[in-house]
Amino acid sequence: MTAPSNAPTLWQRLGRGSAVSVVLVGVLAWGVGRVVQTQVRDGQAETLRTVARPGDIRMLSSVSCIFCTKARQYLTEHRIPFEECLIERDPVCLADYKRLGASGTPTLLVRGQRQLGFDPLRVTAALGG
């Protein structure tokens, strides 16, 4: 068994001011990362808004689907034209859902091409953007 070391820990060696600096740098890096992430997301939304036309995107949704809610919020917030129907409330929507063999919601029809789930990059690619 080895004797306990009396050597100072890293935090003791750095001192209080240095420890605060390390924390501040970490917080700053996190904040910059969030800003960059937001700018990238907004750029993707702008591209999608540029290529999407009314009638291009139809979302088959469910009233209890949280992913449908997130997709709706994204499309609405970024003013991307889309149509939506709810499979529990619209018999035509439910028939389309079954006809497509959809396995979950949201199911998107992007110029007639079925996509399970909402991915802005995949929708943009399907629209030629």
Short mmCIF file of C-alpha atoms in Angstrom, two decimals:
data_model
loop_
_atom_site.label_atom_id
_atom_site.label_comp_id
_atom_site.label_asym_id
_atom_site.label_seq_id
_atom_site.Cartn_x
_atom_site.Cartn_y
_atom_site.Cartn_z
CA MET A 1 0.00 0.00 0.00
CA THR A 2 1.33 3.44 -0.91
CA ALA A 3 1.34 6.38 1.43
CA PRO A 4 -1.10 9.19 0.68
CA SER A 5 0.42 11.93 -1.43
CA ASN A 6 0.66 15.46 -0.14
CA ALA A 7 0.97 16.78 -3.69
CA PRO A 8 -1.54 19.51 -4.54
CA THR A 9 -4.45 18.66 -6.84
CA LEU A 10 -4.77 20.19 -10.28
CA TRP A 11 -7.36 22.67 -9.00
CA GLN A 12 -5.08 23.65 -6.11
CA ARG A 13 -2.18 24.18 -8.50
CA LEU A 14 -4.28 26.26 -10.89
CA GLY A 15 -5.61 28.48 -8.16
CA ARG A 16 -9.05 29.97 -7.90
CA GLY A 17 -8.61 32.55 -10.68
CA SER A 18 -7.43 29.96 -13.17
CA ALA A 19 -10.30 27.62 -12.29
CA VAL A 20 -12.77 30.43 -12.92
CA SER A 21 -11.05 31.12 -16.25
CA VAL A 22 -11.39 27.47 -17.28
CA VAL A 23 -15.11 27.55 -16.44
CA LEU A 24 -15.60 30.83 -18.34
CA VAL A 25 -13.83 29.46 -21.42
CA GLY A 26 -16.06 26.37 -21.29
CA VAL A 27 -19.23 28.46 -21.04
CA LEU A 28 -18.05 30.73 -23.86
CA ALA A 29 -17.28 27.74 -26.10
CA TRP A 30 -20.74 26.30 -25.40
CA GLY A 31 -22.38 29.64 -26.26
CA VAL A 32 -20.44 30.02 -29.52
CA GLY A 33 -21.40 26.45 -30.44
CA ARG A 34 -25.08 27.24 -29.89
CA VAL A 35 -24.85 30.38 -32.06
CA VAL A 36 -23.19 28.46 -34.89
CA GLN A 37 -25.77 25.67 -34.59
CA THR A 38 -28.62 28.20 -34.81
CA GLN A 39 -27.07 29.89 -37.85
CA VAL A 40 -26.68 26.54 -39.63
CA ARG A 41 -30.29 25.57 -38.84
CA ASP A 42 -31.57 28.94 -40.05
CA GLY A 43 -29.54 28.60 -43.26
CA GLN A 44 -31.03 25.16 -43.87
CA ALA A 45 -34.52 26.55 -43.30
CA GLU A 46 -33.87 29.41 -45.73
CA THR A 47 -32.78 26.94 -48.41
CA LEU A 48 -35.88 24.81 -47.84
CA ARG A 49 -38.14 27.88 -47.95
CA THR A 50 -36.54 28.89 -51.26
CA VAL A 51 -37.21 25.55 -52.99
CA ALA A 52 -40.58 24.62 -51.42
CA ARG A 53 -43.74 25.64 -53.24
CA PRO A 54 -47.33 25.37 -52.01
CA GLY A 55 -48.47 21.79 -52.52
CA ASP A 56 -44.94 20.31 -52.46
CA ILE A 57 -45.07 19.13 -48.83
CA ARG A 58 -47.97 17.26 -47.24
CA MET A 59 -47.56 16.01 -43.68
CA LEU A 60 -49.70 13.14 -42.40
CA SER A 61 -49.79 13.66 -38.65
CA SER A 62 -51.28 12.30 -35.46
CA VAL A 63 -52.77 14.37 -32.66
CA SER A 64 -50.54 12.66 -30.07
CA CYS A 65 -47.29 12.79 -32.07
CA ILE A 66 -44.64 15.04 -30.49
CA PHE A 67 -42.45 14.75 -33.58
CA CYS A 68 -45.36 16.03 -35.68
CA THR A 69 -45.63 19.01 -33.35
CA LYS A 70 -41.90 19.74 -33.70
CA ALA A 71 -42.08 19.44 -37.51
CA ARG A 72 -45.15 21.71 -37.63
CA GLN A 73 -43.41 24.29 -35.43
CA TYR A 74 -40.28 24.22 -37.60
CA LEU A 75 -42.20 24.58 -40.86
CA THR A 76 -44.47 27.30 -39.48
CA GLU A 77 -41.68 29.23 -37.72
CA HIS A 78 -39.61 29.30 -40.91
CA ARG A 79 -42.61 30.10 -43.16
CA ILE A 80 -42.17 26.97 -45.27
CA PRO A 81 -45.38 26.15 -47.16
CA PHE A 82 -46.92 22.79 -46.25
CA GLU A 83 -50.26 21.07 -45.86
CA GLU A 84 -51.13 18.90 -42.89
CA CYS A 85 -53.83 16.37 -42.12
CA LEU A 86 -54.52 14.35 -38.98
CA ILE A 87 -55.09 10.62 -39.40
CA GLU A 88 -57.51 10.53 -36.42
CA ARG A 89 -59.72 13.32 -37.76
CA ASP A 90 -59.58 13.07 -41.54
CA PRO A 91 -60.78 9.84 -43.21
CA VAL A 92 -58.99 10.70 -46.48
CA CYS A 93 -55.77 11.26 -44.54
CA LEU A 94 -56.14 7.91 -42.77
CA ALA A 95 -56.83 6.16 -46.09
CA ASP A 96 -53.70 7.75 -47.60
CA TYR A 97 -51.68 6.73 -44.54
CA LYS A 98 -52.80 3.10 -44.91
CA ARG A 99 -52.39 3.09 -48.70
CA LEU A 100 -48.80 4.29 -48.33
CA GLY A 101 -48.05 1.56 -45.81
CA ALA A 102 -46.82 4.23 -43.43
CA SER A 103 -45.39 2.92 -40.18
CA GLY A 104 -45.45 6.10 -38.12
CA THR A 105 -45.96 9.83 -38.02
CA PRO A 106 -45.07 12.26 -39.24
CA THR A 107 -45.15 10.78 -42.71
CA LEU A 108 -44.38 13.40 -45.33
CA LEU A 109 -45.25 13.36 -48.99
CA VAL A 110 -42.68 15.51 -50.73
CA ARG A 111 -43.79 15.91 -54.33
CA GLY A 112 -45.37 12.48 -53.94
CA GLN A 113 -42.27 10.85 -52.43
CA ARG A 114 -42.94 9.27 -49.01
CA GLN A 115 -40.61 10.14 -46.14
CA LEU A 116 -41.00 8.79 -42.62
CA GLY A 117 -40.08 11.42 -40.07
CA PHE A 118 -39.12 15.04 -40.63
CA ASP A 119 -35.58 15.90 -41.68
CA PRO A 120 -35.21 19.35 -43.27
CA LEU A 121 -32.12 18.30 -45.24
CA ARG A 122 -33.87 15.24 -46.69
CA VAL A 123 -36.94 17.30 -47.64
CA THR A 124 -34.71 19.93 -49.26
CA ALA A 125 -32.86 17.24 -51.23
CA ALA A 126 -36.14 15.74 -52.45
CA LEU A 127 -37.15 19.19 -53.69
CA GLY A 128 -33.89 19.57 -55.59
CA GLY A 129 -32.27 22.07 -53.22
#
